Amino acid sequence: MNALLKKGLAEFLGVTLFLTSIIGTSGAELQRLALATTLALAILLTASVSGGHLNPAVSLYFFAKKQIGAGEFVTYVVAQLLGGLAGAHLGAFLMGKNLPGLAATGSAVSANAFVGELVATTILVGIVGTLAAADKGNLIPWAVGLWVSAAAAFTATGAQANPAVSFGLMFNGGTVANTAMLVLAQIAGVLVTIVLMMVFKPAKK
């Protein structure tokens, strides 16, 4: 199998697994534990194949840092979005329910929800970028899992911090407009991370 196709398949399967845990788990406390554990394990399982991005925001960061090429970036994002869609439907199926699909209308994304996504994504991508730069990639799965679990407790959106997650959840009664606003906040979080990483870059000896 083509190497890029293998990477895309790994990203698809990893995100599918993650979204399955989000949709298929009920109860706030149990869901945070399930998604944190599932995300950490999904990253661990795919790290040796694709780097375990499982998040278009993370892929955007590495693309901006020129650590992956345009073809790889596009492949990853498409695979991740498809994984979000597949995982949402699989999670619903395992729970014996149907996804409600897109909602015709919905309340607009609040300012606190937008800022919450920006902050959650900034820290998440910052964790990944910092540990990767320090050659501590083995810590990324657990650090990201812990952060997502913690941030989910104090953000209005449950700290999606991942455009693929937002895309998958859109079919669980969300709207295109609201999803677009959350993704915009997540992209802004990536940009903030890049700026902060430049500001706090260690001085050369």
Short mmCIF file of C-alpha atoms in Angstrom, two decimals:
data_model
loop_
_atom_site.label_atom_id
_atom_site.label_comp_id
_atom_site.label_asym_id
_atom_site.label_seq_id
_atom_site.Cartn_x
_atom_site.Cartn_y
_atom_site.Cartn_z
CA MET A 1 0.00 0.00 0.00
CA ASN A 2 1.19 3.53 -0.81
CA ALA A 3 2.87 5.14 2.22
CA LEU A 4 0.69 8.28 2.09
CA LEU A 5 -2.44 6.15 1.81
CA LYS A 6 -1.36 4.20 4.90
CA LYS A 7 -0.95 7.44 6.81
CA GLY A 8 -4.35 8.67 5.70
CA LEU A 9 -5.96 5.38 6.68
CA ALA A 10 -4.34 5.56 10.12
CA GLU A 11 -5.66 9.09 10.61
CA PHE A 12 -9.13 8.01 9.47
CA LEU A 13 -9.25 5.04 11.85
CA GLY A 14 -7.88 7.02 14.78
CA VAL A 15 -10.44 9.81 14.44
CA THR A 16 -13.22 7.27 13.85
CA LEU A 17 -12.35 5.60 17.14
CA PHE A 18 -12.25 8.92 18.97
CA LEU A 19 -15.61 10.12 17.65
CA THR A 20 -17.14 6.75 18.44
CA SER A 21 -16.23 7.25 22.10
CA ILE A 22 -17.64 10.78 22.13
CA ILE A 23 -20.99 9.88 20.58
CA GLY A 24 -21.33 6.49 22.23
CA THR A 25 -20.65 7.51 25.84
CA SER A 26 -23.26 9.16 28.03
CA GLY A 27 -22.72 11.04 31.29
CA ALA A 28 -20.30 13.96 31.61
CA GLU A 29 -17.80 12.36 33.99
CA LEU A 30 -17.77 9.01 32.21
CA GLN A 31 -17.51 10.71 28.81
CA ARG A 32 -14.44 12.75 29.85
CA LEU A 33 -12.71 9.60 31.07
CA ALA A 34 -13.67 7.64 27.97
CA LEU A 35 -12.65 10.28 25.46
CA ALA A 36 -9.35 11.04 27.22
CA THR A 37 -8.41 7.36 27.35
CA THR A 38 -9.57 6.66 23.80
CA LEU A 39 -7.78 9.69 22.37
CA ALA A 40 -4.53 8.82 24.14
CA LEU A 41 -4.66 5.23 22.90
CA ALA A 42 -5.65 6.27 19.37
CA ILE A 43 -2.67 8.63 19.18
CA LEU A 44 -0.41 5.92 20.57
CA LEU A 45 -1.63 3.37 18.02
CA THR A 46 -1.25 5.66 15.01
CA ALA A 47 1.90 7.55 16.04
CA SER A 48 4.30 5.18 14.30
CA VAL A 49 2.32 5.32 11.05
CA SER A 50 1.09 8.89 10.61
CA GLY A 51 2.45 10.72 13.62
CA GLY A 52 -0.92 10.42 15.37
CA HIS A 53 -2.20 13.88 14.51
CA LEU A 54 -5.90 12.89 14.53
CA ASN A 55 -6.74 16.58 14.37
CA PRO A 56 -6.68 19.04 11.44
CA ALA A 57 -5.48 21.74 13.85
CA VAL A 58 -2.40 19.67 14.71
CA SER A 59 -1.80 18.91 11.04
CA LEU A 60 -2.13 22.62 10.23
CA TYR A 61 0.50 23.41 12.85
CA PHE A 62 3.00 20.95 11.41
CA PHE A 63 2.20 22.14 7.88
CA ALA A 64 2.84 25.74 8.93
CA LYS A 65 6.14 24.60 10.48
CA LYS A 66 6.96 22.91 7.14
CA GLN A 67 7.24 19.51 8.83
CA ILE A 68 4.68 17.98 6.47
CA GLY A 69 4.04 18.83 2.82
CA ALA A 70 0.89 20.10 1.16
CA GLY A 71 -0.10 16.68 -0.19
CA GLU A 72 0.28 15.07 3.21
CA PHE A 73 -1.64 17.90 4.88
CA VAL A 74 -4.59 17.61 2.51
CA THR A 75 -4.62 13.82 2.82
CA TYR A 76 -4.61 14.04 6.61
CA VAL A 77 -7.39 16.61 6.81
CA VAL A 78 -9.67 14.73 4.39
CA ALA A 79 -9.05 11.47 6.28
CA GLN A 80 -9.69 13.14 9.63
CA LEU A 81 -12.96 14.72 8.51
CA LEU A 82 -14.16 11.43 7.05
CA GLY A 83 -13.17 9.76 10.31
CA GLY A 84 -15.25 12.29 12.21
CA LEU A 85 -18.27 11.48 10.07
CA ALA A 86 -17.75 7.71 10.30
CA GLY A 87 -17.13 7.79 14.04
CA ALA A 88 -20.25 9.82 14.74
CA HIS A 89 -22.39 7.28 12.91
CA LEU A 90 -20.59 4.28 14.42
CA GLY A 91 -20.96 5.65 17.94
CA ALA A 92 -24.68 6.19 17.40
CA PHE A 93 -25.06 2.69 15.93
CA LEU A 94 -23.31 1.04 18.87
CA MET A 95 -25.70 2.82 21.24
CA GLY A 96 -28.70 1.78 19.16
CA LYS A 97 -29.72 5.29 18.22
CA ASN A 98 -29.89 7.39 15.09
CA LEU A 99 -27.99 10.61 14.62
CA PRO A 100 -30.46 13.50 14.33
CA GLY A 101 -28.48 14.95 11.43
CA LEU A 102 -28.06 18.62 10.69
CA ALA A 103 -30.34 21.04 12.47
CA ALA A 104 -32.08 23.66 10.37
CA THR A 105 -31.52 26.37 12.96
CA GLY A 106 -29.79 26.77 16.29
CA SER A 107 -28.65 29.36 18.77
CA ALA A 108 -25.51 31.19 17.69
CA VAL A 109 -22.13 30.29 19.16
CA SER A 110 -21.63 32.40 22.26
CA ALA A 111 -18.51 34.46 22.92
CA ASN A 112 -17.48 32.22 25.81
CA ALA A 113 -17.85 29.12 23.61
CA PHE A 114 -15.72 30.71 20.88
CA VAL A 115 -13.00 31.75 23.34
CA GLY A 116 -13.16 28.37 25.04
CA GLU A 117 -12.42 26.61 21.76
CA LEU A 118 -9.62 29.06 21.01
CA VAL A 119 -8.00 28.46 24.41
CA ALA A 120 -8.50 24.69 24.34
CA THR A 121 -6.98 24.41 20.86
CA THR A 122 -4.10 26.76 21.65
CA ILE A 123 -3.04 24.68 24.65
CA LEU A 124 -3.57 21.36 22.88
CA VAL A 125 -1.48 22.30 19.86
CA GLY A 126 1.06 23.94 22.16
CA ILE A 127 1.44 20.69 24.10
CA VAL A 128 1.97 18.71 20.91
CA GLY A 129 4.37 21.25 19.41
CA THR A 130 6.43 21.65 22.59
CA LEU A 131 6.80 17.96 23.28
CA ALA A 132 7.57 17.18 19.64
CA ALA A 133 10.27 19.87 19.54
CA ALA A 134 11.78 18.50 22.75
CA ASP A 135 11.89 14.94 21.34
CA LYS A 136 9.38 13.81 23.95
CA GLY A 137 6.78 12.51 21.54
CA ASN A 138 6.17 9.49 23.77
CA LEU A 139 4.44 11.82 26.23
CA ILE A 140 2.08 13.38 23.67
CA PRO A 141 -0.73 10.78 23.85
CA TRP A 142 -1.09 11.04 27.61
CA ALA A 143 -0.55 14.80 27.81
CA VAL A 144 -3.16 15.46 25.11
CA GLY A 145 -5.62 13.04 26.70
CA LEU A 146 -5.24 14.69 30.10
CA TRP A 147 -5.64 18.18 28.64
CA VAL A 148 -8.76 17.33 26.65
CA SER A 149 -10.29 15.70 29.72
CA ALA A 150 -9.48 18.69 31.92
CA ALA A 151 -10.53 21.36 29.41
CA ALA A 152 -13.82 19.57 28.76
CA ALA A 153 -14.79 20.33 32.35
CA PHE A 154 -14.53 24.11 32.05
CA THR A 155 -15.42 24.98 28.46
CA ALA A 156 -18.93 25.47 27.11
CA THR A 157 -18.26 23.22 24.13
CA GLY A 158 -16.61 20.38 26.02
CA ALA A 159 -13.24 21.37 24.53
CA GLN A 160 -13.68 19.94 21.05
CA ALA A 161 -10.40 21.61 20.02
CA ASN A 162 -10.50 19.62 16.79
CA PRO A 163 -12.21 20.52 13.49
CA ALA A 164 -12.79 16.83 12.74
CA VAL A 165 -14.63 16.45 16.05
CA SER A 166 -16.70 19.56 15.36
CA PHE A 167 -17.49 18.24 11.89
CA GLY A 168 -18.62 14.87 13.23
CA LEU A 169 -20.72 16.46 15.97
CA MET A 170 -22.38 18.71 13.40
CA PHE A 171 -24.41 15.67 12.33
CA ASN A 172 -25.55 15.17 15.91
CA GLY A 173 -27.97 18.08 15.77
CA GLY A 174 -25.52 20.87 14.98
CA THR A 175 -25.62 23.52 12.29
CA VAL A 176 -23.16 24.39 9.55
CA ALA A 177 -22.92 28.00 10.76
CA ASN A 178 -22.11 27.07 14.34
CA THR A 179 -19.62 24.43 13.28
CA ALA A 180 -17.90 26.96 11.04
CA MET A 181 -17.55 29.37 13.96
CA LEU A 182 -16.03 26.68 16.18
CA VAL A 183 -13.59 25.67 13.45
CA LEU A 184 -12.65 29.33 13.00
CA ALA A 185 -11.87 29.51 16.72
CA GLN A 186 -9.76 26.36 16.45
CA ILE A 187 -7.80 27.72 13.49
CA ALA A 188 -7.25 30.94 15.42
CA GLY A 189 -5.93 28.79 18.26
CA VAL A 190 -3.32 27.28 15.94
CA LEU A 191 -2.20 30.76 14.88
CA VAL A 192 -1.95 31.88 18.52
CA THR A 193 0.12 28.78 19.30
CA ILE A 194 2.55 29.53 16.46
CA VAL A 195 3.01 33.10 17.70
CA LEU A 196 3.52 32.00 21.30
CA MET A 197 6.01 29.32 20.24
CA MET A 198 7.99 32.01 18.41
CA VAL A 199 7.90 34.37 21.39
CA PHE A 200 8.96 31.73 23.90
CA LYS A 201 11.43 29.92 21.66
CA PRO A 202 14.55 29.13 23.70
CA ALA A 203 17.50 31.37 22.91
CA LYS A 204 20.36 29.71 21.06
CA LYS A 205 23.45 29.13 23.17
#
